[in-house]
Amino acid sequence: MKIIMLGAPGAGKGTQAKMIADKYAIPHISTGDIFRANIKNGTELGKKAKEYMDKGLLVPDELTVDLVIDRVAQEDCKNGYVLDGFPRTIPQAESLDKALDERGEKIDYAINVEVPDDNIINRMSGRRACLSCGATYHIVHIPTKVEGICDRCGAELILRDDDKPETVKKRLDIYHEQTQPLIDYYSEKGALAEVDGTKDMKDVFADIVGILGE
Ligand code: ADP
Ligand code: ADP
Ligand code: ZN
């Protein structure tokens, strides 16, 4: 099962993608996580990506597309995967489709997690992230057992540099301009499924399982 998560920054793509990956035993591939891991490790890619991420801009396709296409060609992706944060532009989607097509494969579901912009700013300011295991929490909606500490791995949580309100606004503008057109793109391919992301995390997941099957 090959799945793409669509939705605005902060819609809950990562939260749902992790649950999907656990339930269906497929890898969760987040481009944001890959870039943040590279920044943390001080790689060349990380240095380049950070310049764009901190401004709320998209990392250029030249640094993004091949990375994902190589990743989904790996052995553990044979039975499927859930892509979170990629594609984010029509050219990215076209490159992915072309690479999959050459292997006789296709995306089965593009799940759009719908959340209005008004809710997003609130979610982002309360988001806390674990850079060690990739888990994400919310100080009000999805709190940790011990404040500031990851439930899964015990590492200290951070407020992402790009989750400040000014940067979030910029990211939302870019989302509407460059990423939202993917909803029509996957709709035309018959792969689109939509869920109401304003519901409780567990209810959103139940709706997704209703689409993907038990
Ligand atoms: P969010 O979870 O808020 O949607 P991500 O963790 O997916 O954010 O991405 C963080 C940042 O990493 C983005 O704002 C962008 O700068 C960069 N990024 C992630 N995925 C892509 C992509 N597919 N194309 C370009 N830039 C990306
Ligand atoms: P995305 O990957 O789309 O950027 P995240 O999964 O990181 O979004 O979620 C953004 C923030 O909202 C996080 O703080 C997360 O804990 C919280 N969140 C996720 N899903 C829900 C939900 N259904 N209701 C309330 N808060 C949520
Ligand atoms: Zn952790």
Coordinates of C-alpha atoms and ligand atoms in Angstrom, one line a residue:
M1 CA 0.0 0.0 0.0
K2 CA 1.6 3.3 -1.2
I3 CA 0.2 6.3 0.6
I4 CA 0.8 10.0 0.4
M5 CA -0.3 12.4 3.2
L6 CA -1.6 15.8 2.0
G7 CA -2.6 18.7 4.1
A8 CA -1.4 22.1 5.4
P9 CA 1.6 22.3 7.7
G10 CA 0.2 21.3 11.1
A11 CA -2.8 19.5 9.8
G12 CA -1.7 16.3 11.6
K13 CA -0.1 14.5 8.6
G14 CA 2.9 13.3 10.7
T15 CA 0.7 12.2 13.6
Q16 CA -1.5 10.1 11.4
A17 CA 1.3 8.9 9.2
K18 CA 3.0 7.4 12.3
M19 CA -0.1 5.5 13.3
I20 CA -0.6 4.3 9.7
A21 CA 3.0 3.1 9.6
D22 CA 2.5 1.1 12.9
K23 CA -0.8 -0.4 12.0
Y24 CA 0.1 -1.5 8.4
A25 CA 3.8 -2.2 9.2
I26 CA 5.1 0.0 6.4
P27 CA 7.9 2.7 6.6
H28 CA 7.0 6.3 7.5
I29 CA 9.0 8.6 5.2
S30 CA 9.0 12.2 6.3
T31 CA 11.1 14.6 4.2
G32 CA 10.9 17.1 7.1
D33 CA 12.4 14.5 9.5
I34 CA 15.1 13.6 6.9
F35 CA 16.1 17.3 6.6
R36 CA 16.0 17.9 10.4
A37 CA 18.2 14.8 10.9
N38 CA 20.7 16.2 8.4
I39 CA 20.6 19.6 10.1
K40 CA 21.3 17.9 13.5
N41 CA 24.2 15.9 12.0
G42 CA 25.6 19.0 10.3
T43 CA 25.7 17.5 6.8
E44 CA 26.0 19.5 3.6
L45 CA 22.4 18.8 2.7
G46 CA 21.3 19.9 6.2
K47 CA 23.2 23.2 5.8
K48 CA 21.5 23.9 2.5
A49 CA 18.1 22.8 3.6
K50 CA 18.1 24.9 6.8
E51 CA 18.5 28.2 4.9
Y52 CA 15.1 27.6 3.3
M53 CA 13.3 25.9 6.2
D54 CA 14.1 28.7 8.6
K55 CA 12.4 31.1 6.3
G56 CA 9.4 29.0 5.8
L57 CA 10.3 28.3 2.2
L58 CA 10.4 25.0 0.4
V59 CA 13.7 23.3 -0.1
P60 CA 14.4 23.3 -3.9
D61 CA 13.4 20.2 -5.8
E62 CA 17.0 19.4 -6.8
L63 CA 17.7 18.7 -3.1
T64 CA 14.5 16.8 -2.4
V65 CA 13.2 14.7 -5.3
D66 CA 16.1 12.3 -5.8
L67 CA 16.4 11.7 -2.1
V68 CA 12.8 10.5 -2.0
I69 CA 12.9 8.5 -5.2
D70 CA 16.0 6.6 -3.9
R71 CA 14.4 6.0 -0.5
V72 CA 11.2 4.5 -1.9
A73 CA 13.3 2.2 -4.1
Q74 CA 14.8 0.5 -1.0
E75 CA 14.0 -3.0 0.0
D76 CA 11.9 -2.1 3.0
C77 CA 9.5 -0.1 0.8
K78 CA 8.6 -3.2 -1.3
N79 CA 5.2 -3.7 0.4
G80 CA 4.4 0.0 0.5
Y81 CA 5.1 3.2 2.6
V82 CA 3.5 6.3 3.8
L83 CA 5.0 9.5 2.4
D84 CA 4.6 12.5 4.7
G85 CA 5.5 16.0 3.4
F86 CA 6.3 14.8 -0.1
P87 CA 5.3 15.7 -2.8
R88 CA 4.7 19.3 -2.0
T89 CA 4.7 20.7 -5.5
I90 CA 3.3 19.5 -8.9
P91 CA 6.8 18.9 -10.3
Q92 CA 7.6 16.7 -7.3
A93 CA 4.5 14.7 -7.9
E94 CA 5.2 14.3 -11.6
S95 CA 8.8 13.2 -10.8
L96 CA 7.5 10.6 -8.3
D97 CA 4.9 9.3 -10.7
K98 CA 7.4 9.0 -13.5
A99 CA 9.8 7.0 -11.3
L100 CA 7.0 4.8 -10.0
D101 CA 5.6 4.3 -13.5
E102 CA 9.0 3.0 -14.7
R103 CA 8.7 0.3 -12.1
G104 CA 5.1 -0.5 -12.9
E105 CA 4.0 1.0 -9.6
K106 CA 1.6 3.8 -8.5
I107 CA 0.3 5.7 -5.5
D108 CA -2.8 3.9 -4.1
Y109 CA -4.1 6.6 -1.8
A110 CA -3.5 10.4 -1.3
I111 CA -5.1 11.2 2.0
N112 CA -5.9 14.9 2.4
V113 CA -6.1 15.9 6.1
E114 CA -8.4 18.9 6.1
V115 CA -7.9 21.6 8.7
P116 CA -8.8 25.4 8.3
D117 CA -5.9 27.9 8.5
D118 CA -7.4 29.4 11.8
N119 CA -6.8 26.1 13.7
I120 CA -3.3 25.7 12.3
I121 CA -1.6 28.7 14.0
N122 CA -2.8 27.4 17.4
R123 CA -1.6 23.9 16.7
M124 CA 1.8 25.0 15.6
S125 CA 2.5 27.2 18.6
G126 CA 1.7 24.2 20.9
R127 CA 3.6 21.6 18.8
R128 CA 6.6 20.0 20.5
A129 CA 8.9 17.7 18.5
C130 CA 11.4 15.0 19.4
L131 CA 14.4 15.2 17.2
S132 CA 15.6 11.8 18.4
C133 CA 12.6 9.6 17.4
G134 CA 10.5 11.9 15.3
A135 CA 7.5 11.9 17.7
T136 CA 5.3 15.0 17.9
Y137 CA 3.1 16.2 20.7
H138 CA 0.9 19.2 21.5
I139 CA 1.1 20.9 24.9
V140 CA -2.7 21.0 25.2
H141 CA -4.2 18.4 22.8
I142 CA -1.6 15.7 22.9
P143 CA 0.5 16.2 26.1
T144 CA 3.4 14.0 27.2
K145 CA 3.4 12.3 30.6
V146 CA 6.3 14.4 31.8
E147 CA 6.4 17.9 30.5
G148 CA 9.1 18.5 27.8
I149 CA 10.2 14.8 27.7
C150 CA 9.4 12.4 24.9
D151 CA 7.1 9.5 26.0
R152 CA 8.6 7.2 23.4
C153 CA 12.3 7.7 23.9
G154 CA 12.9 10.0 26.8
A155 CA 14.7 12.7 24.9
E156 CA 14.1 16.4 25.4
L157 CA 11.4 18.0 23.2
I158 CA 11.9 21.2 21.2
L159 CA 9.8 23.9 19.7
R160 CA 10.8 23.9 16.0
D161 CA 12.5 27.1 14.7
D162 CA 10.0 27.2 11.9
D163 CA 6.9 26.9 14.1
K164 CA 7.0 30.6 15.1
P165 CA 3.7 32.4 14.1
E166 CA 5.4 34.6 11.4
T167 CA 7.0 31.6 9.8
V168 CA 3.9 29.5 10.0
K169 CA 2.0 32.2 8.1
K170 CA 4.6 32.1 5.3
R171 CA 4.4 28.3 5.2
L172 CA 0.6 28.5 4.9
D173 CA 0.8 30.9 2.0
I174 CA 3.3 28.6 0.2
Y175 CA 1.0 25.6 1.0
H176 CA -2.0 27.3 -0.7
E177 CA 0.1 28.4 -3.6
Q178 CA 2.2 25.3 -4.3
T179 CA 0.9 22.3 -2.4
Q180 CA -2.9 22.6 -2.5
P181 CA -3.0 22.1 -6.3
L182 CA -2.0 18.5 -5.5
I183 CA -5.5 17.8 -4.2
D184 CA -6.8 18.2 -7.8
Y185 CA -3.8 16.3 -9.2
Y186 CA -4.5 13.2 -7.1
S187 CA -8.3 13.6 -7.5
E188 CA -7.9 13.3 -11.3
K189 CA -5.8 10.2 -10.8
G190 CA -8.6 8.7 -8.7
A191 CA -6.3 8.3 -5.6
L192 CA -7.7 11.1 -3.4
A193 CA -9.4 10.5 -0.1
E194 CA -10.3 13.3 2.3
V195 CA -10.7 13.2 6.1
D196 CA -11.7 15.9 8.6
G197 CA -8.5 16.7 10.5
T198 CA -10.3 18.9 13.1
K199 CA -11.6 15.8 14.8
D200 CA -9.8 14.2 17.7
M201 CA -6.6 12.4 16.7
K202 CA -8.1 8.9 17.3
D203 CA -11.3 9.8 15.3
V204 CA -9.2 11.0 12.4
F205 CA -7.3 7.7 12.4
A206 CA -10.6 5.7 12.5
D207 CA -11.7 7.5 9.4
I208 CA -8.4 6.7 7.7
V209 CA -8.7 3.1 8.6
G210 CA -12.2 3.2 7.1
I211 CA -10.6 4.2 3.9
L212 CA -7.6 1.9 3.8
G213 CA -9.4 -1.1 5.3
E214 CA -8.7 -3.1 8.4
Ligands
ADP1 P1 5.1 20.2 8.6 O1 5.1 18.9 9.4 O2 4.8 21.4 9.4 O3 4.2 20.1 7.4 P2 7.6 19.3 7.6 O4 8.3 18.7 8.7 O5 7.0 18.4 6.6 O6 6.6 20.4 8.1 O7 8.6 20.2 6.7 C1 9.4 21.2 7.3 C2 10.1 22.0 6.2 O8 11.0 21.2 5.5 C3 9.2 22.6 5.2 O9 8.7 23.9 5.6 C4 10.2 22.8 4.0 O10 11.0 23.9 4.2 C5 11.0 21.5 4.1 N1 10.4 20.4 3.3 C6 9.9 19.3 3.8 N2 9.4 18.5 2.8 C7 9.7 19.2 1.6 C8 9.4 18.9 0.2 N3 8.8 17.8 -0.2 N4 9.8 19.9 -0.6 C9 10.4 21.0 -0.2 N5 10.7 21.3 1.0 C10 10.3 20.4 2.0
ADP2 P1 1.9 18.0 10.2 O1 2.8 16.8 10.1 O2 0.8 18.0 9.3 O3 2.7 19.3 10.2 P2 1.6 17.2 13.0 O4 1.2 15.8 13.0 O5 3.0 17.5 13.5 O6 1.2 18.0 11.7 O7 0.6 18.0 14.0 C1 0.7 19.4 14.3 C2 0.4 19.6 15.8 O8 -1.0 19.4 16.0 C3 1.2 18.8 16.7 O9 1.5 19.5 17.9 C4 0.3 17.6 17.0 O10 0.5 17.0 18.3 C5 -1.1 18.3 17.0 N1 -2.2 17.4 16.5 C6 -2.1 16.5 15.5 N2 -3.3 15.9 15.3 C7 -4.2 16.6 16.1 C8 -5.6 16.5 16.3 N3 -6.4 15.6 15.6 N4 -6.2 17.3 17.2 C9 -5.4 18.3 17.9 N5 -4.1 18.4 17.7 C10 -3.5 17.6 16.8
ZN3 ZN 11.4 10.7 21.1

